[in-house]
Each structure stands twice: as structure tokens, then as C-alpha cells.
């Protein structure tokens, strides 16, 4: 009987990708995925360290898993527990001190070793902490994907050298690394063979991608996207997350010239104040960001933008915050994420004088109200239009399928299950707060 594996994923899309790859690695050890921890022999928590709340969630989940393990042992059974991801990397051995019942602690660059570590654990009860390996080693050692979603993720770049003063990523994911072009193309072809019709290229700074070509030269993200667009059955390409500084003219041109590249860009700015951007060590000014936005819209008029914002950064004044609201008004986002600044251990901004939580909460509410309004306006403007929707999954109700518009809006469509995995033309007829509804205009081939 196959052993059973449950992976719980927190954090960003890169963790979603990593979880799929961990399942591939452990599949080689005879583990099959199940839907709940209660059914599992091995539970992996793939964790996120970006804000305090995200990291604390892990410890409460670990408490529940320990109770489940005690119960199992009382019944003569067992449960093995592993922690992967960015909390594992940030806390390392400290994690096993705080939660000594954790069997394995595996950082984001070491999970290709999970197979060996799990067999040592099964054979000899050996617990382990593995946290320092370069990204190169991991990608070379991972098996090819064994399954895919219709809309797949593919990590092409990892780590970050930017060191924004609030951010843990350079510490948890390590130095910037780009996978060689041939590896990316081979993995993309494999995913398409397995049924993927959309691929989102992932990286903490994906537009800093500069992977090695077979001729020894370097390939930019724009060039990589052009190469991927040649895979016949790959209908859509996306990429995330981009840094405004790395948004080069070639990538912007790719938006004008490659139809498979979706007209939606996640381009975090964090703040609309030059003073705050400098304190954040973002290394660009508000005007630089505006210029990038204008260039993107110049390349493709229907391009929609999303962003990330941090409010209540140390030293942020009412005027700075008003500048953020002004920038949001000025740019107009289809969708965006906003966060209260969360001091992270080991980052420079955590050492600075902090703002009162009441101020942070008030600013967050104000910003969210504006972003919600912009999103509703954008969604309302889609009503009456016919857009492509990749039908990725069953919808909310029987007889419905769901997928995303080119602009990442969730769309529910009355459609036969046989259309699952196809790109359909959908006439949008209404907008709810979190999704759109529509009907098939012309069935996909
Ligand atoms: N590489 C991306 C973002 C990575 S983290 C970039 O450079 O934009 C995702 C988002 O989390 C960030 O854009 C930021 O808005 C938010 N974030 C990161 N650290 C944070 C912190 N300490 N407190 C609050 N939000 C944070
Ligand atoms: Fe973090 Fe800044 Fe790097 Fe983004 S660019 S991952 S926010 S350090
Ligand atoms: Fe979180 Fe690590 Fe991603 S800190 S946001 S899981 S890179």
C-alpha cells in the first residue's frame, strides 16, 4: 500500500511550485498525496516567513499535528512531521528546539534531499535539519514533474540580491539565481505534454532573469518568453513577481509582440513616497515607476496592473501615505495587495522606531477602500466584453467550469465538463465582489 503524504502550503506561488516538486520527490519514495493530515503518514508544512502572522501560523499548526501524532501513537500508529520553506530556513535548528517533535527541517534550497532524509527517518529514526544548499544543486537534482495543473507554475529564478530593508526573502531564499534556458524549456515542454496550457514563470525577481543559453550567453526574460511562445500547445504565458528596476525595454516590447503573453503585470511599488522608497532601499523613485507603467501601457493598451503596498513603514508620515494614495489614484490598479508593515527579525527596518498599530490599521483600511473601489471599477468594465477564459477547474455549481480571464479575474461559466482544460471565449455578463460570471460565446476548438 502506498504511504500517504499531505503537504500544506503557505505563502507565495513559489511555495506552491516547491510543494508540487516535493510531492514529485516523495512520489519516488512511494508516497501518494492525500487531502487531509488525518489520512497521512507524513505531513510537510511548506512555510512562509514574510510577515509575523504567516510565521506564527506554522507553530499553531505544528501544535495540532503533535496532538494528532500523540493520538496515533496511543493507537499503535505514528505520524512523521517535516517543516520546509522559508520559516525552516530562517529558524533552522531553533525550530527543533521550539518544536522538538518536528522530525525534519528542510530549507527551500534543500528539499531535493527530502527523499533521502525521509528514508533515513523511516529506517533509523534519524531526525535532521538541512538548510544550506545553493539553488543550482536543487534544480539539478529534482526529478521531472509527474503531473500538472492546466495553469502551471514554473520557477525560473530564485533568491534576491535587492535587500529591501523590510524583507526576509534575501535571507530565506539566498542569492539571486537563474535557471539555464535549456532546463526551463525542457520543464515547460514536459508540463505542456502533461496538460498545462498556461505557464506562469516564477521568481522573487523574475524580470531579473538572466539564464545561461546553450551558446554560453545570457538570456533575458523577454527572450525566454519568446522561446516559450514557440511551444505550440502553450496558449498563455505569465510571469511574476517583477521589480520596477528590472523592467527592461525588451520585456516591455515582448508584451507588444507576443500574443500568448497575458496583458497583466504584477508590479509592486510598496509606497508612493520617494522618502519612504529610499528608507525601504527600493532603489527607484516614484517617477521611475510611473515611467515603467506608461511604457507598459504604451506597448499594449489593454495591460492591467496589480501591485503590492506596505503601509505603516517606520517613519511613514501622513503626507507620505497621502502620496501613496495619490499614486494609486494615478495608476489605477485592476487588483492589488496591501499589507501592514511587519517588523522581521534580522532586517534593518525592524531596528527602527515603529509606528503605532492604530495608525497602521487606519491607513490600511483607507488604502484598501481605494483599491477595492478600483478593482470593482475594473471588473465592472469587463462586463459586456468577450474575453478568453482558460477553463481550469469545476465551478461553484454543477454544470459550471471556472478559470481566469487574461487579467487574472476569476470567471465562472456554464460549460460542459468536456471543455475542461480548454481556452474558451466567454461573454462576461455580471461581476460579483470576487469573481465574474459569463457564458460561452464560441466554444474552444
Ligand atoms: N519580490 C517581490 C515581493 C516579495 S514579498 C518584490 O520585490 O516586490 C511580497 C510582498 O510582501 C512584498 O511586495 C511586500 O509588499 C510584502 N512584504 C514583504 N515584507 C514585508 C514586511 N516585513 N511587512 C509587510 N509586508 C511585507
Ligand atoms: Fe524582498 Fe525587495 Fe527582494 Fe522583493 S526585491 S524579494 S521585496 S528584498
Ligand atoms: Fe513567504 Fe518565502 Fe514566498 S517568505 S512569500 S514563502 S519566498
Coordinates of N, CA, C and O in Angstrom, one line a residue, residues 163-167 269-282 309-318 320-321 324 339-344 347-356 359-361 363-364:
X163 N 17.8 43.3 -1.2 CA 17.8 43.7 0.2 C 17.0 44.9 0.5 O 17.5 45.9 1.1
X164 N 15.7 44.9 0.2 CA 14.8 45.9 0.6 C 14.8 45.8 2.2 O 14.9 44.7 2.7
X165 N 14.7 47.0 2.8 CA 15.1 47.0 4.3 C 14.0 46.3 5.1 O 14.2 46.1 6.3
X166 N 12.9 45.9 4.5 CA 11.8 45.3 5.3 C 11.8 43.8 5.1 O 11.0 43.1 5.8
X167 N 12.5 43.2 4.2 CA 12.2 41.9 3.6 C 13.1 40.8 4.0 O 14.3 40.9 3.9
X269 N 5.1 48.3 -5.9 CA 5.8 49.6 -5.7 C 6.0 49.9 -4.2 O 6.9 50.6 -3.9
X270 N 5.2 49.3 -3.4 CA 5.3 49.4 -1.9 C 4.8 50.8 -1.4 O 4.1 50.8 -0.4
X271 N 5.3 51.9 -2.0 CA 4.9 53.2 -1.4 C 4.9 54.2 -2.6 O 5.7 54.1 -3.5
X272 N 4.2 55.3 -2.4 CA 4.1 56.3 -3.4 C 5.0 57.5 -3.0 O 4.8 58.6 -3.5
X273 N 5.8 57.4 -1.9 CA 6.6 58.5 -1.4 C 8.1 58.2 -1.7 O 8.6 57.1 -1.3
X274 N 8.8 59.1 -2.3 CA 10.2 58.9 -2.5 C 11.0 58.7 -1.3 O 11.9 58.0 -1.2
X275 N 10.6 59.5 -0.2 CA 11.3 59.4 1.1 C 11.2 57.9 1.6 O 12.2 57.3 2.1
X276 N 10.0 57.4 1.6 CA 9.8 56.0 2.1 C 10.5 55.0 1.2 O 11.1 54.1 1.7
X277 N 10.4 55.2 -0.1 CA 11.1 54.3 -1.1 C 12.5 54.2 -0.7 O 13.2 53.1 -0.8
X278 N 13.1 55.4 -0.4 CA 14.5 55.4 -0.1 C 14.8 54.6 1.2 O 15.7 53.8 1.3
X279 N 14.0 54.9 2.2 CA 14.1 54.2 3.5 C 13.9 52.7 3.4 O 14.5 51.9 4.1
X280 N 13.1 52.3 2.4 CA 12.9 50.9 2.1 C 14.0 50.3 1.3 O 14.0 49.1 1.0
X281 N 15.0 51.1 0.8 CA 16.0 50.7 -0.1 C 15.5 50.0 -1.4 O 16.0 49.0 -1.9
X282 N 14.4 50.7 -1.9 CA 13.9 50.1 -3.2 C 14.7 50.6 -4.4 O 14.5 50.0 -5.5
X309 N 1.5 46.9 -1.7 CA 1.8 48.1 -0.9 C 2.0 47.7 0.5 O 1.4 46.8 1.1
X310 N 2.9 48.5 1.2 CA 3.1 48.3 2.6 C 2.8 49.7 3.2 O 3.2 50.7 2.8
X311 N 1.9 49.6 4.2 CA 1.6 50.9 5.0 C 2.1 50.8 6.4 O 2.3 49.7 6.9
X312 N 2.5 51.9 6.9 CA 3.0 52.0 8.3 C 4.4 51.6 8.4 O 4.9 51.1 9.5
X313 N 5.2 51.8 7.3 CA 6.6 51.6 7.4 C 7.2 52.6 8.4 O 6.7 53.7 8.5
X314 N 8.3 52.2 9.1 CA 8.9 53.1 10.1 C 9.2 54.5 9.4 O 9.8 54.5 8.3
X315 N 8.7 55.5 10.0 CA 9.0 56.9 9.5 C 7.9 57.4 8.6 O 8.0 58.5 8.1
X316 N 6.9 56.6 8.1 CA 5.9 57.0 7.2 C 5.0 58.0 7.8 O 4.4 57.7 8.8
X317 N 5.0 59.2 7.2 CA 4.1 60.3 7.8 C 2.7 60.3 7.1 O 2.6 59.6 6.0
X318 N 1.8 61.1 7.6 CA 0.5 61.3 6.9 C 0.7 61.7 5.4 O 0.0 61.3 4.5
X320 N 3.4 61.2 3.5 CA 3.9 60.1 2.7 C 2.8 59.2 2.3 O 2.7 58.7 1.2
X321 N 1.9 58.9 3.3 CA 0.8 58.0 3.0 C -0.2 58.6 1.9 O -0.7 57.9 1.0
X324 N 1.1 57.9 -1.4 CA 0.7 56.5 -1.8 C -0.7 56.5 -2.4 O -0.9 56.0 -3.5
X339 N -0.4 45.5 2.7 CA 0.0 44.9 4.0 C 0.3 46.0 5.0 O 0.9 47.0 4.6
X340 N 0.1 45.6 6.3 CA 0.6 46.4 7.4 C 2.1 46.1 7.5 O 2.4 44.8 7.5
X341 N 2.9 47.0 7.6 CA 4.3 46.7 7.8 C 4.5 45.8 9.1 O 4.0 46.0 10.1
X342 N 5.3 44.7 8.9 CA 5.5 43.7 10.0 C 7.0 43.6 10.2 O 7.8 43.2 9.3
X343 N 7.5 44.1 11.3 CA 9.0 44.0 11.6 C 9.5 42.6 11.6 O 8.9 41.7 12.3
X344 N 10.5 42.3 10.7 CA 11.0 40.9 10.7 C 12.4 40.9 11.2 O 13.3 41.7 10.9
X347 N 16.1 42.1 9.8 CA 16.1 43.1 8.7 C 16.3 44.5 9.2 O 15.9 44.8 10.4
X348 N 16.9 45.4 8.5 CA 17.3 46.7 9.0 C 16.1 47.5 9.6 O 16.2 48.1 10.6
X349 N 14.9 47.5 8.8 CA 13.8 48.3 9.2 C 13.2 47.9 10.6 O 12.6 48.7 11.3
X350 N 13.5 46.6 11.0 CA 12.9 46.2 12.3 C 13.6 46.9 13.4 O 13.0 46.9 14.5
X351 N 14.8 47.4 13.2 CA 15.5 48.1 14.3 C 15.1 49.5 14.5 O 15.5 50.2 15.4
X352 N 14.3 50.0 13.5 CA 13.9 51.5 13.5 C 12.7 51.7 14.4 O 12.0 50.7 14.8
X353 N 12.5 53.0 14.7 CA 11.3 53.3 15.6 C 10.0 52.9 14.8 O 9.9 53.3 13.7
X354 N 9.1 52.2 15.5 CA 7.9 51.7 14.8 C 6.7 52.6 15.0 O 6.6 53.3 16.0
X355 N 5.8 52.6 14.0 CA 4.6 53.4 14.2 C 3.6 52.6 15.0 O 3.7 51.4 15.1
X356 N 2.7 53.4 15.6 CA 1.6 52.8 16.4 C 0.7 51.9 15.5 O 0.4 52.3 14.4
X359 N -2.3 53.6 13.8 CA -2.1 54.3 12.6 C -2.0 53.4 11.4 O -2.6 53.6 10.4
X360 N -1.3 52.2 11.6 CA -1.2 51.3 10.5 C -2.6 50.8 10.1 O -2.8 50.7 8.9
X361 N -3.4 50.4 11.1 CA -4.7 49.9 10.8 C -5.5 50.9 10.0 O -6.2 50.6 9.0
X363 N -4.5 53.4 8.1 CA -4.0 53.6 6.8 C -4.4 52.4 5.9 O -4.7 52.6 4.7
X364 N -4.3 51.2 6.5 CA -4.6 50.0 5.7 C -6.0 50.1 5.2 O -6.3 49.8 4.1

